[in-house]
XYZ file of C-alpha atoms in Angstrom:
80
model
C 6.102 10.664 8.322
C 2.829 9.785 6.954
C 0.180 12.048 6.579
C -2.874 9.765 6.889
C -4.637 8.783 9.680
C -6.246 5.508 8.302
C -4.693 4.972 4.701
C -1.932 2.812 3.965
C -1.046 4.568 1.240
C 0.063 7.894 0.706
C 0.267 9.977 -2.932
C -1.291 10.569 -5.712
C -1.530 8.402 -9.258
C 0.269 11.461 -11.362
C 2.881 11.964 -8.853
C 3.563 8.588 -7.312
C 3.415 7.318 -3.489
C 5.123 9.312 -0.762
C 4.804 6.728 1.738
C 3.175 3.168 2.650
C 2.467 1.978 6.225
C 2.735 -1.738 7.150
C 0.743 -2.606 10.407
C -0.807 -6.066 9.930
C -4.198 -4.626 8.662
C -4.104 -6.750 5.622
C -2.742 -10.741 6.716
C -1.822 -11.026 2.837
C 1.356 -8.439 3.283
C 4.417 -10.052 3.598
C 7.875 -8.288 5.080
C 11.023 -10.267 4.112
C 13.087 -6.959 5.197
C 14.672 -5.382 2.123
C 11.631 -6.998 -0.183
C 7.729 -6.195 0.615
C 4.671 -7.772 -0.917
C 2.434 -5.128 -0.054
C -1.571 -5.926 -0.826
C -2.618 -2.395 -1.965
C -5.717 -0.169 -1.179
C -8.851 -2.121 -1.156
C -10.596 -5.817 -2.042
C -10.340 -6.894 1.501
C -13.395 -8.899 3.313
C -13.474 -6.766 6.683
C -14.487 -9.784 8.752
C -11.679 -11.836 7.937
C -8.746 -9.353 6.535
C -8.125 -11.300 3.530
C -8.209 -10.256 -0.183
C -11.461 -11.309 -1.903
C -10.782 -9.032 -4.995
C -7.985 -8.312 -7.153
C -6.493 -4.818 -6.750
C -7.268 -2.313 -9.775
C -4.709 0.543 -10.706
C -6.227 3.678 -9.528
C -6.035 6.131 -7.218
C -3.261 5.046 -4.251
C -2.267 1.682 -6.129
C -1.928 4.192 -9.230
C 0.825 6.133 -7.003
C 2.686 3.270 -5.933
C 2.817 2.131 -9.688
C 3.756 5.326 -10.645
C 6.630 5.433 -8.074
C 7.876 1.875 -9.404
C 8.095 2.723 -13.208
C 9.713 6.119 -12.100
C 12.195 4.505 -9.870
C 10.785 7.264 -7.087
C 11.749 6.205 -3.169
C 8.368 5.315 -1.196
C 8.883 5.476 2.416
C 8.168 2.433 4.321
C 6.511 3.007 8.127
C 6.609 -0.305 9.842
C 4.133 -1.171 12.687
C 5.153 -2.993 15.699
């Protein structure tokens, strides 16, 4: 379902995101069921888990942008 063991986003910038995992790794993520506020990859303080830097649209984050712009589905895996 999600090929990466650690990464929260699987995909490539050129073709889009395949899947994301919501597992509580980023305290700023919000899950409202049909709407998700997803922090993305990077910019997190390892001690607090809070975002301390803006996300850049590169690599895996760009894959999410590509999926959004092209209307491609992204599989969402929710942790317990």
